[in-house]
Coordinates of C-alpha atoms in Angstrom, one line a residue:
Chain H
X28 CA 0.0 0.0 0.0
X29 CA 2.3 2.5 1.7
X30 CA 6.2 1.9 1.7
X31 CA 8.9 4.3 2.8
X32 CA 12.8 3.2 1.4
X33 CA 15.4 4.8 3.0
X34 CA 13.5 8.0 3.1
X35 CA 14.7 11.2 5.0
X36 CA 12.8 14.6 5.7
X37 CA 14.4 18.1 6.3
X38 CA 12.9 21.1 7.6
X39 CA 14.6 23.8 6.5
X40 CA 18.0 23.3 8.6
X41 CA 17.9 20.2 10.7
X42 CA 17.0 16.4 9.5
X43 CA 14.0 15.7 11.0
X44 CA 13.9 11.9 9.4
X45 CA 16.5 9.9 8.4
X46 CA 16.6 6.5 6.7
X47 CA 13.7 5.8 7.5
X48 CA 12.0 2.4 6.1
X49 CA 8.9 0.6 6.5
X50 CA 5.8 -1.0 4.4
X51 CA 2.0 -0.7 5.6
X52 CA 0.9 -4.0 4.1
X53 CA -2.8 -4.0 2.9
X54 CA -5.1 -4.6 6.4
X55 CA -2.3 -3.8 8.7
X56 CA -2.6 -1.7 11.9
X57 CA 0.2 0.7 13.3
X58 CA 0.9 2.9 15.8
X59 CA 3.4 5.6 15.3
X60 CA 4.6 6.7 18.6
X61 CA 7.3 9.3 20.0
X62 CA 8.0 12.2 21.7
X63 CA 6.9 15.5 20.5
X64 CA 8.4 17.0 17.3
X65 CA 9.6 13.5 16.8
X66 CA 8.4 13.7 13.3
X67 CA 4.8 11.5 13.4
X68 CA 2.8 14.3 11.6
X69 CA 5.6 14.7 9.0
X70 CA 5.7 11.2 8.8
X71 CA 1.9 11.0 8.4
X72 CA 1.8 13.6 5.7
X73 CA 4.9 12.3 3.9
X74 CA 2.8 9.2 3.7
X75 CA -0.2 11.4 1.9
X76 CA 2.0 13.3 -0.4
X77 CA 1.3 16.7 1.0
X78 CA 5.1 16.3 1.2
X79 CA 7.6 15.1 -0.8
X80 CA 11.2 13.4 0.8
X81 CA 14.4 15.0 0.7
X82 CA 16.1 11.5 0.4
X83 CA 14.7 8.4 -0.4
X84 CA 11.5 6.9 -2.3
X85 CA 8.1 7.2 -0.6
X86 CA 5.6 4.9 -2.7
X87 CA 1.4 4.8 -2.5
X88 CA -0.1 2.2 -4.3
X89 CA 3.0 1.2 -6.2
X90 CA 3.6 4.9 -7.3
X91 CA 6.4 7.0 -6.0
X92 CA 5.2 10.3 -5.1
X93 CA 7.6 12.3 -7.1
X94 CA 6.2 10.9 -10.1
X95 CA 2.9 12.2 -9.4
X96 CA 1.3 15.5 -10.9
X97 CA -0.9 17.4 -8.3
X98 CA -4.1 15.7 -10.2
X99 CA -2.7 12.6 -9.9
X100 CA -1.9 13.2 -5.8
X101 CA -5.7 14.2 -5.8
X102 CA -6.9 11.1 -7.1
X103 CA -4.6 9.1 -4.9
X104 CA -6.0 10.9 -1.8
X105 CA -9.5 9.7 -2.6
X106 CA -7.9 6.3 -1.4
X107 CA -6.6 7.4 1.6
X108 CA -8.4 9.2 4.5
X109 CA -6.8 11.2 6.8
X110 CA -7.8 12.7 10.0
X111 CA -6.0 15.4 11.6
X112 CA -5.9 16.1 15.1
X113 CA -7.1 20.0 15.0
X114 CA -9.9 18.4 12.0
X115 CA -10.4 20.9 9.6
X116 CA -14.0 21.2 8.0
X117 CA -16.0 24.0 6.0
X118 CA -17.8 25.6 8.3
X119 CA -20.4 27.0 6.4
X120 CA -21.8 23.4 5.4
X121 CA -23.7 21.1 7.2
X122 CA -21.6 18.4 8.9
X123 CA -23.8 15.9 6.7
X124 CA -22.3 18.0 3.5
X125 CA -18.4 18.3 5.3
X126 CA -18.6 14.5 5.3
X127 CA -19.8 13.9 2.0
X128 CA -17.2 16.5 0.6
X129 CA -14.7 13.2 -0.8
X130 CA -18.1 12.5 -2.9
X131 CA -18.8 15.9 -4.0
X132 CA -15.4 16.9 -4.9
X133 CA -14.5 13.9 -6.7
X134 CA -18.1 14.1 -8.8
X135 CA -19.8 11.0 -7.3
X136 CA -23.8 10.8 -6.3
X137 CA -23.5 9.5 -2.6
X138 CA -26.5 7.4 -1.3
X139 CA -28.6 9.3 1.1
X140 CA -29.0 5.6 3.2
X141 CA -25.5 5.7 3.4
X142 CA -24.7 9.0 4.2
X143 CA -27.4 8.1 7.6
X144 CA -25.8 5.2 8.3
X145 CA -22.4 6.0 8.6
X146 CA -23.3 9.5 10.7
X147 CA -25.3 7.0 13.0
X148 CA -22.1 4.6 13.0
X149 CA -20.3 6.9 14.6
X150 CA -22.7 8.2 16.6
X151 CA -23.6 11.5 15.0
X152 CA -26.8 10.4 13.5
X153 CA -28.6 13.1 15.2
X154 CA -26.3 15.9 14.3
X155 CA -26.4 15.6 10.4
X156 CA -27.8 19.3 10.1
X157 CA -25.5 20.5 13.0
X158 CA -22.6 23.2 11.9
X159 CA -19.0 22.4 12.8
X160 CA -18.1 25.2 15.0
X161 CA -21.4 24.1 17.1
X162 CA -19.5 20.6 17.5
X163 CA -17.9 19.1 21.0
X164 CA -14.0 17.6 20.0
X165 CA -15.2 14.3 20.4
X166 CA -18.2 15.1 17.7
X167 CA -15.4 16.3 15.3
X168 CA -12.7 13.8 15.7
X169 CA -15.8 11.1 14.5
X170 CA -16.8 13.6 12.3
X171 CA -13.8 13.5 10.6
X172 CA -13.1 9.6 11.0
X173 CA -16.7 9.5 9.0
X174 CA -15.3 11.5 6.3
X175 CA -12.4 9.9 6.0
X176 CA -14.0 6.7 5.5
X177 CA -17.0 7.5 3.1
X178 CA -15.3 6.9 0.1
X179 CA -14.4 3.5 1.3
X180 CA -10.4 4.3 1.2
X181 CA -8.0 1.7 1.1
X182 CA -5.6 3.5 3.7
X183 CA -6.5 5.2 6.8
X184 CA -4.3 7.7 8.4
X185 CA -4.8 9.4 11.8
X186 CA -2.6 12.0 13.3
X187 CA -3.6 12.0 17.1
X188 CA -7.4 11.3 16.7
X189 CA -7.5 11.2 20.7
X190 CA -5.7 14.2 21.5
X191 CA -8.6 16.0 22.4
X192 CA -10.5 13.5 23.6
X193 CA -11.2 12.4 27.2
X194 CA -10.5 8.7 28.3
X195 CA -13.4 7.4 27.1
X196 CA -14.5 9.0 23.7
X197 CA -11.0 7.6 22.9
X198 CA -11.7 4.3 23.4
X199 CA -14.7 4.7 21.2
X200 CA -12.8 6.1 18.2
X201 CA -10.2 3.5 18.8
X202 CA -13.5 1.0 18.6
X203 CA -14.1 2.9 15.2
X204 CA -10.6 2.2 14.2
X205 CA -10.5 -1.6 15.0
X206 CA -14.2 -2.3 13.4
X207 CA -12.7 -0.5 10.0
X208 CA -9.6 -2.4 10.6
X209 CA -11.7 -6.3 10.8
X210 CA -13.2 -4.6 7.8
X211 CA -9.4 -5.0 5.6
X212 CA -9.0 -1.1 6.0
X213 CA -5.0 -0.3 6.5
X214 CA -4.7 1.7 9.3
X215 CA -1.7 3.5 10.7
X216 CA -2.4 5.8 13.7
X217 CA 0.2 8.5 14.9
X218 CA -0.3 8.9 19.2
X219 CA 1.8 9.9 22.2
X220 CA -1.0 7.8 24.2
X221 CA 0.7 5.0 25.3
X222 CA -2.0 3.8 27.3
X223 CA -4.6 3.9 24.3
X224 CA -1.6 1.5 22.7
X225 CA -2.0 -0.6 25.2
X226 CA -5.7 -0.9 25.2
X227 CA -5.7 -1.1 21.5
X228 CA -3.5 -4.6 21.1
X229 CA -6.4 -6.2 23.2
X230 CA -8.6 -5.3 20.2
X231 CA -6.3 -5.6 17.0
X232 CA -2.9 -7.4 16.1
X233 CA -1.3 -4.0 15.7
X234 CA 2.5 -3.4 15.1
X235 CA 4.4 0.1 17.2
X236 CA 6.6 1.9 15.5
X237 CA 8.6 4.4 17.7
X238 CA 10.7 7.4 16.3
X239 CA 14.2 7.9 17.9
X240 CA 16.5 9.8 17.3
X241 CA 15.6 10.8 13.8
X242 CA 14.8 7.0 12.9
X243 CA 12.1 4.7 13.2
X244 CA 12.5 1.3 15.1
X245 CA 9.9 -1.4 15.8
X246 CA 8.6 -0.5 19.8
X247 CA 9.0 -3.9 22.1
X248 CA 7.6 -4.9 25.3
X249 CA 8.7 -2.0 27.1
X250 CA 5.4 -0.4 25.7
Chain F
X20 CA -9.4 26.8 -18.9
X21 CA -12.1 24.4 -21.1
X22 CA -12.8 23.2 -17.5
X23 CA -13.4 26.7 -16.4
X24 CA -15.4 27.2 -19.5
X25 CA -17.6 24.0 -18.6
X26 CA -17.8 24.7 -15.4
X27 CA -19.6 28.5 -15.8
X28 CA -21.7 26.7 -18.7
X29 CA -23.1 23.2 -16.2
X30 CA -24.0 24.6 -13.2
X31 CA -22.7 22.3 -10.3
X32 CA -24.5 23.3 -7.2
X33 CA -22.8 21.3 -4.8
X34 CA -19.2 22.8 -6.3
X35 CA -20.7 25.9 -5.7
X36 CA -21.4 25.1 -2.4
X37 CA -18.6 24.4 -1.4
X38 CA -16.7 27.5 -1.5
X39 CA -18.1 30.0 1.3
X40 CA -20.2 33.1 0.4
X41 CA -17.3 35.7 -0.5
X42 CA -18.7 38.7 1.2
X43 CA -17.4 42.2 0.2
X44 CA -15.2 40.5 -2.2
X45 CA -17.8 39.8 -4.5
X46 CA -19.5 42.8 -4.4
X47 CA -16.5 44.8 -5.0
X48 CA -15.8 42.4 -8.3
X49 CA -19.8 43.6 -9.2
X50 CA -19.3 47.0 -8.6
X51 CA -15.8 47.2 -10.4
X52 CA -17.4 45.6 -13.6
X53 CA -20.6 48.1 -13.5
X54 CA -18.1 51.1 -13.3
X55 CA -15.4 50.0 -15.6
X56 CA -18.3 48.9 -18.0
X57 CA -19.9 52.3 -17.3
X58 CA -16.8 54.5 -18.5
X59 CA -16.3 51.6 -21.3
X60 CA -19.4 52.6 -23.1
X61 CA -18.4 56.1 -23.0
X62 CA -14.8 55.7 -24.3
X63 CA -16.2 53.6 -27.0
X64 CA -18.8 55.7 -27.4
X65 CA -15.9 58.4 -27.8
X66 CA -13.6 56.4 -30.1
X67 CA -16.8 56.0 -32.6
X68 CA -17.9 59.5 -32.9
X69 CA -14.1 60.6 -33.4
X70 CA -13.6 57.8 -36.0
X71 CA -16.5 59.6 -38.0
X72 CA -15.3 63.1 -37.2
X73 CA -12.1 62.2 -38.9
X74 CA -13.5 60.6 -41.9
X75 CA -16.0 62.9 -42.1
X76 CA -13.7 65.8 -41.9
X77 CA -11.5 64.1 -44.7
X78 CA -13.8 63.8 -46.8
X79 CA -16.2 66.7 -46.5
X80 CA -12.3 68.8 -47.1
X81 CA -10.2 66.5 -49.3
X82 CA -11.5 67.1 -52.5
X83 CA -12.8 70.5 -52.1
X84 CA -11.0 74.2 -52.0
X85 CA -12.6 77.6 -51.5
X86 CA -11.4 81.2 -53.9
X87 CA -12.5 84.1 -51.9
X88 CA -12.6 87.1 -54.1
X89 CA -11.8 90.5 -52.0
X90 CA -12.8 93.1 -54.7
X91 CA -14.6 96.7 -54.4
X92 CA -18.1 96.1 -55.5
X93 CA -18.1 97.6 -59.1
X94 CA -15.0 94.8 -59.6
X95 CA -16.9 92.0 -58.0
X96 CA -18.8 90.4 -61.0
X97 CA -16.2 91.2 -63.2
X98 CA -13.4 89.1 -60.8
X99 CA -15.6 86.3 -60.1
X100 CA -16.5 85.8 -63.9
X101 CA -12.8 85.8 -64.7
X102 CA -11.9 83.2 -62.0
X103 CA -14.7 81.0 -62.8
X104 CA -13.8 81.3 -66.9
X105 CA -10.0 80.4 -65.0
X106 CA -11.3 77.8 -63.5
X107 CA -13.5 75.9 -66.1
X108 CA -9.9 75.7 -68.1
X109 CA -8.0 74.3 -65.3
X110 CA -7.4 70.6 -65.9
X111 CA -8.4 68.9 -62.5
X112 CA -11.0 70.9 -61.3
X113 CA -14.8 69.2 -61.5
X114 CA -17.0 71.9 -61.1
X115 CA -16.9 75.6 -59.6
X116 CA -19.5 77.8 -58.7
X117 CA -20.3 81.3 -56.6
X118 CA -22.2 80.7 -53.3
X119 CA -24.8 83.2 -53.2
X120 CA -26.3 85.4 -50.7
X121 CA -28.6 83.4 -49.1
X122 CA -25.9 80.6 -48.9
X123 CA -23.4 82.9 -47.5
X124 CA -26.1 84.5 -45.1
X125 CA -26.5 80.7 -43.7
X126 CA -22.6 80.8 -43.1
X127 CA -22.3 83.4 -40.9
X128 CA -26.0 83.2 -39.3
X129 CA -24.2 81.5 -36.3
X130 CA -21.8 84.7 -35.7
X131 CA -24.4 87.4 -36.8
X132 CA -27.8 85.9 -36.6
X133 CA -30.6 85.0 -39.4
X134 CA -31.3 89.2 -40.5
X135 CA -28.1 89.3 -41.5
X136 CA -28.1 92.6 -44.7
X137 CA -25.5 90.6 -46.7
X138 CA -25.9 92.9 -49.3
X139 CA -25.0 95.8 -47.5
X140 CA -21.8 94.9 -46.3
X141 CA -18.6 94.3 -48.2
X142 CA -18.1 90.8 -47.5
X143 CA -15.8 88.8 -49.9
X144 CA -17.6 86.6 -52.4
X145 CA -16.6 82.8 -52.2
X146 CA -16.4 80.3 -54.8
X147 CA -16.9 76.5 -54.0
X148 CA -14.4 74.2 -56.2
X149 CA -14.7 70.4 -56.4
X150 CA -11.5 68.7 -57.8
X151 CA -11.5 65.8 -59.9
X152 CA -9.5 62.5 -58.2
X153 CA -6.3 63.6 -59.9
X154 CA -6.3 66.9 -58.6
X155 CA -4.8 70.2 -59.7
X156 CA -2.1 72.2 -59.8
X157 CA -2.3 74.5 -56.7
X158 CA 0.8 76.7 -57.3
X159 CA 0.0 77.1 -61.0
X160 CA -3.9 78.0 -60.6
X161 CA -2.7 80.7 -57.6
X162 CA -0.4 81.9 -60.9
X163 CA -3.1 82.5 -63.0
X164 CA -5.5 83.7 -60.7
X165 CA -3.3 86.5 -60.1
X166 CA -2.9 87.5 -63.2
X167 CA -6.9 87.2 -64.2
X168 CA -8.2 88.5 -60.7
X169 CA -5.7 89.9 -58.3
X170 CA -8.9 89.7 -55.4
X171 CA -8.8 86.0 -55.6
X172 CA -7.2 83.8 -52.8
X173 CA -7.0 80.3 -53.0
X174 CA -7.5 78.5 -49.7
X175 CA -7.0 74.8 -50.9
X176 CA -8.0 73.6 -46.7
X177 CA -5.1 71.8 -46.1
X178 CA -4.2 73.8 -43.3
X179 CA -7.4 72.9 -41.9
X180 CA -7.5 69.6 -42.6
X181 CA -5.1 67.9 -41.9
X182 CA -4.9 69.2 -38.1
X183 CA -8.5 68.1 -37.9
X184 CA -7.8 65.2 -39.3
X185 CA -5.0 64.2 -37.0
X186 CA -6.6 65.4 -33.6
X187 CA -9.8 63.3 -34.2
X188 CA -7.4 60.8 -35.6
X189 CA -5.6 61.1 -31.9
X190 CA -9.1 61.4 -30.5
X191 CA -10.2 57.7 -31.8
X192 CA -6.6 56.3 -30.8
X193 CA -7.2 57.4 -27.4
X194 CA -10.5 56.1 -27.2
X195 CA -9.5 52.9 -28.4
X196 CA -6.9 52.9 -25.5
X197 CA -8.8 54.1 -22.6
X198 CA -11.1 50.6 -23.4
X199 CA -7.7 48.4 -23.5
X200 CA -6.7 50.6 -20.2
X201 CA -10.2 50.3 -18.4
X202 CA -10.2 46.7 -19.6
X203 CA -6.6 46.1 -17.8
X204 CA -7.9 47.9 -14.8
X205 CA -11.1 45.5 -14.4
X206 CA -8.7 43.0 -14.5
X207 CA -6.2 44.1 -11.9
X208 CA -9.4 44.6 -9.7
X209 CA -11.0 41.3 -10.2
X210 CA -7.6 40.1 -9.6
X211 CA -6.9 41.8 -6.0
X212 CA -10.5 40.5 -5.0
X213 CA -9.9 36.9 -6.7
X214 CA -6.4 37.1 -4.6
X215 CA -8.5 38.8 -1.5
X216 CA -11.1 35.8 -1.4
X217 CA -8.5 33.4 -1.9
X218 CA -6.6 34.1 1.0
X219 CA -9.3 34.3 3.3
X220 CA -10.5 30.4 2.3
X221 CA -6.8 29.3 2.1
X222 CA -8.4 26.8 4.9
X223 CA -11.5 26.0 2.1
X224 CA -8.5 25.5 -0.1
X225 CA -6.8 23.0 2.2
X226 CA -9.5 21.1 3.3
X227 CA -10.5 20.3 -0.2
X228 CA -7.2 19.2 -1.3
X229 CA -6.9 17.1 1.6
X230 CA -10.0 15.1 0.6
X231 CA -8.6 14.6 -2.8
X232 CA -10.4 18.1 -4.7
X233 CA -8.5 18.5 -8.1
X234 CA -7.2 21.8 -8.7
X235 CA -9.6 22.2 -11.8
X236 CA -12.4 21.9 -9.3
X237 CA -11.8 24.2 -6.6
X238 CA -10.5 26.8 -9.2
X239 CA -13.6 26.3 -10.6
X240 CA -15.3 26.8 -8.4
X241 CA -14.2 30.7 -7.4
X242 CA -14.1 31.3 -11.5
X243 CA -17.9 30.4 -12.0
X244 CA -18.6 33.0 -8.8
X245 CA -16.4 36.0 -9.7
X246 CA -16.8 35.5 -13.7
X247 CA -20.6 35.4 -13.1
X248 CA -20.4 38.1 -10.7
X249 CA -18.0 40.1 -13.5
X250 CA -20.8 39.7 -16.1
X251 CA -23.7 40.7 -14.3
X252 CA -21.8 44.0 -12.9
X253 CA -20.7 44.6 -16.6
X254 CA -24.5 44.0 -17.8
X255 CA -25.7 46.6 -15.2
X256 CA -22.3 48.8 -16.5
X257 CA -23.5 48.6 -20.1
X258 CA -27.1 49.3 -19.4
X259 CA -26.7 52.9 -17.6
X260 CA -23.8 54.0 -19.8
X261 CA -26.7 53.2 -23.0
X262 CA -29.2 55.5 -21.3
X263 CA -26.5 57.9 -20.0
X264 CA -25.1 58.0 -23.9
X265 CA -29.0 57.8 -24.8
X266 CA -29.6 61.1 -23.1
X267 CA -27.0 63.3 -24.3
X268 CA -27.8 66.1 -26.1
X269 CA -28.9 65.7 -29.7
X270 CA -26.6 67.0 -32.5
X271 CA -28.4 69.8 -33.5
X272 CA -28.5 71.3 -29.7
X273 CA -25.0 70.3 -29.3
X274 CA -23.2 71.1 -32.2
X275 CA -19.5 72.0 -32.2
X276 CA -17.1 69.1 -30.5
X277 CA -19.8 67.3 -29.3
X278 CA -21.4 66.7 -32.7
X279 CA -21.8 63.1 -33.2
X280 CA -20.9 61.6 -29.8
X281 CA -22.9 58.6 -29.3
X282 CA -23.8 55.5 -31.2
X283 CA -25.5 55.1 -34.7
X284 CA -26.9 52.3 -36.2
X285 CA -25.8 49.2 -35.4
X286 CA -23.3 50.9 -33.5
X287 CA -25.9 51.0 -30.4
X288 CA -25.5 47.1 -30.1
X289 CA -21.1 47.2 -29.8
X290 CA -22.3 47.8 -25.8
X291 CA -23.5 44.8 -25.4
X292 CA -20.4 43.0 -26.6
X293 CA -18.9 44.3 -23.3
X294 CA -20.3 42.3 -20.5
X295 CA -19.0 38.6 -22.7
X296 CA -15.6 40.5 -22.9
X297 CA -15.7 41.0 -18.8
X298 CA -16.9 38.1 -18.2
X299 CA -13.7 36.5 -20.5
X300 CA -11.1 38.9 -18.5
X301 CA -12.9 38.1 -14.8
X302 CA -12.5 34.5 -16.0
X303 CA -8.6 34.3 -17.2
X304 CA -8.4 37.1 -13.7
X305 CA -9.6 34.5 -11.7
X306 CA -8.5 31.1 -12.8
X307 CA -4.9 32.9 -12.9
X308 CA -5.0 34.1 -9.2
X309 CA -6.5 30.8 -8.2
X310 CA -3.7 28.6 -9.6
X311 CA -1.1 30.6 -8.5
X312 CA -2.7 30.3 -4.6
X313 CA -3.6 26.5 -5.7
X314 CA 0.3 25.8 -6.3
X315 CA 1.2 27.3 -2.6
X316 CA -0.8 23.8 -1.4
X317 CA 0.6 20.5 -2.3

């Protein structure tokens, strides 16, 4: 699905990633883990092209992203959903319309049912006219989960999904995660929460990655 | 840009939708188009009436020259037979004849009124000559009319003409560039509010790449509101500069410079091309400012 080779990432001065390597194998689930400012988010959004390496091949769905023309990292993002931990959405629409918005931008007639269903799956069902500004951080987070699911991707990336959340919306979200995961979704979640980690491996087989030191290393039982 | 094209020509309500209501931004693109539209008709208007001028002035001097016979008044007769006996021999000239009285009172009715005792004053009698295409020989009929009626002048009007002809000449050139200058003004204006509403939904702009938006569709998106927005403004532009050129004085009550200014004939429906051609510059505006702020997100 998702394969990093030898891949480093600079931010202006200092290497913030270096020779980093790994493969998210189609219905895998990983945690990304590490301090703060490790380099998860970059990580993350090296993984959805919004940026490119400085060293090194990153590859989505057998395409390395330096080959790709902005339409073509458009059309790749339809397959992978993302959800950020400070979620953006418009917030002049309707959440029911901000969760739609993969469908209406990419020019696909969405099923009403299935719109209903999915708000309802993640517990919004009620708040499909609601506005995002009037919504909690817990509402948004599944928001955005919804929306990052609707158009079925192959991938799922999430960048702190609990960060704003209290103990037990977390677990719910993490629920969310595991159900899509059962469901062949590949899922890679960035977290500092060690202790959703721990709740998580009762639910899924997932692998932990941990950045050090500029690297990435496989986490072992000392999580 | 065929996408942009499409995109103002099938309505997509949900793309629309998508991109927040643009506030002041919007407005100021109407309002710029109305005005800019506004002064548009007026310079064209402008650029038309001087084109005529100027080929009117040609035409109504090029061919034509004027002998003004200065004579005491037992001479008169005598001077203007001679000149018009000179003139019938000269090769190039088409026909000559004496204005009379009542053609001469007409002249100077706007200086002196309509009671006008022509025949009391000593006012020079003028001959009207039309050349042929070839012409004549200016220095050599000023030669003989000397020596056949020393009263005689020749005023061949090139010393009128051509000035005229060059300042409305100048007049329809600057016409011509005040459109091309207010139609690079619209521009810059639809531009700076195309740029303006831009930057304040850099976070629209974001979210919809994020979800995998191509850049065809958001840009679309802004194109189809301000080009839309560009045309109507224009419309309303075009319509009050019409009635605004409508009113003006008619030629008779204005006379002098003013003669002329407006549209004629088919001339009333070149207006109406304006609001397309605003609509064309808010679109190329727009879909330029929107890529360049489209290539600032990967």
């Amino acid at each position: 699905m998702i394969a990093f080779d030898n891949v480093a990432y600079n931010y202006g001065g200092g290497e913030l990633l270096s020779e980093v390597s790994l493969r998210l194998a189609p219905g895998s689930f990983h945690f990304l883990t590490g301090p703060s400012g490790a380099g998860k988010s970059t990580l993350l959004k090296l993984a959805y092209a919004e940026l490119l390496p400085t060293a090194g091949h990153v590859t989505i769905f057998d395409k390395d992203v330096r080959s790709l023309g902005r339409n073509d990292v458009a059309l790749t993002r339809r397959r992978i959903g993302v959800v950020h931990q400070d979620v953006q959405f418009l917030d002049h629409l309707p959440l029911a319309a901000n969760v739609s918005l993969p469908l209406t931008v990419s020019g696909k007639q969405g099923n009403p049912r299935d719109l209903t269903d999915l708000l309802q799956w993640v517990g919004l069902g009620k708040l499909a006219d609601a506005l995002p500004p009037s919504l909690s951080g817990g509402e948004r987070q599944r928001a955005a989960l919804a929306r990052a699911i609707i158009m079925g991707p192959d991938v799922i990336l999430a960048d702190e999904p609990t960060g704003n959340l209290d103990w037990e919306m977390s677990l719910r979200l993490l629920t969310l995660l595991a159900e899509l995961n059962r469901m062949g979704k590949t899922i890679l979640v960035a977290t500092h929460d060690l202790n959703l980690i721990r709740q998580a491996k009762a639910q899924v087989a997932a692998r932990v990655l941990r950045i050090r030191n500029r690297r990435i290393q496989l986490a072992g039982a000392d999580l | 840009m065929i996408a942009s094209f499409q995109a103002l020509l099938f309505s997509d309500r949900a793309a629309d939708r998508v991109v927040p209501p643009t506030g002041h931004t919007a407005w100021l693109t109407t309002f710029t188009a109305a005005a800019m539209t506004f002064l548009a008709v007026f310079a064209l208007a402008l650029s038309l009436a001087s084109g005529r001028l100027a080929a009117r002035w040609s035409e109504a001097l090029a061919n034509t020259a004027t002998i003004r016979i200065s004579a005491p008044a037992d001479q008169m007769q005598q001077q203007t037979d001679a000149v018009l006996a000179v003139l019938s021999g000269t090769p190039g000239i088409a026909s000559s004849r004496a204005l009379t009285n009542d053609e001469q009172k007409a002249l100077l009715a706007p200086w002196f009124g309509p009671d006008l005792p022509v025949e009391a004053l000593p006012l020079p009698r003028l001959i009207e000559v039309t050349e042929t295409g070839e012409g004549y020989d200016s220095e050599g009929l000023r030669q003989r009319l000397l020596a056949e009626a020393p009263g005689a002048v020749l005023d061949d009007h090139t010393r009128w003409r051509r000035p005229l002809a060059t300042a409305a000449a100048r007049l329809n050139l600057l016409g011509g560039l005040s459109i091309v200058l207010i139609g690079a003004t619209m521009a810059a204006m639809i531009t700076l509010a195309a740029n303006a509403a831009l930057a304040a939904n850099a976070q629209v702009i974001r979210v919809l790449r994020l979800v995998g938006a191509q850049d065809d569709y958001i840009a679309a998106a802004f194109v189809r509101r301000f080009t839309l927005r560009a045309v109507a403004g224009s419309a309303i532009g075009a319509a009050l500069g019409l009635v605004g050129v409508f009113l003006l004085p008619p030629v008779d009550e204005a006379g002098g410079f003013l003669t002329g200014l407006g549209f004629q004939g088919t001339g009333w429906l070149l207006p109406l091309l304006l609001p397309p051609i605003a609509g064309a510059v808010a679109l190329i505006a727009t879909r330029a400012a929107a890529f360049r702020k489209l290539r600032e997100v990967q």
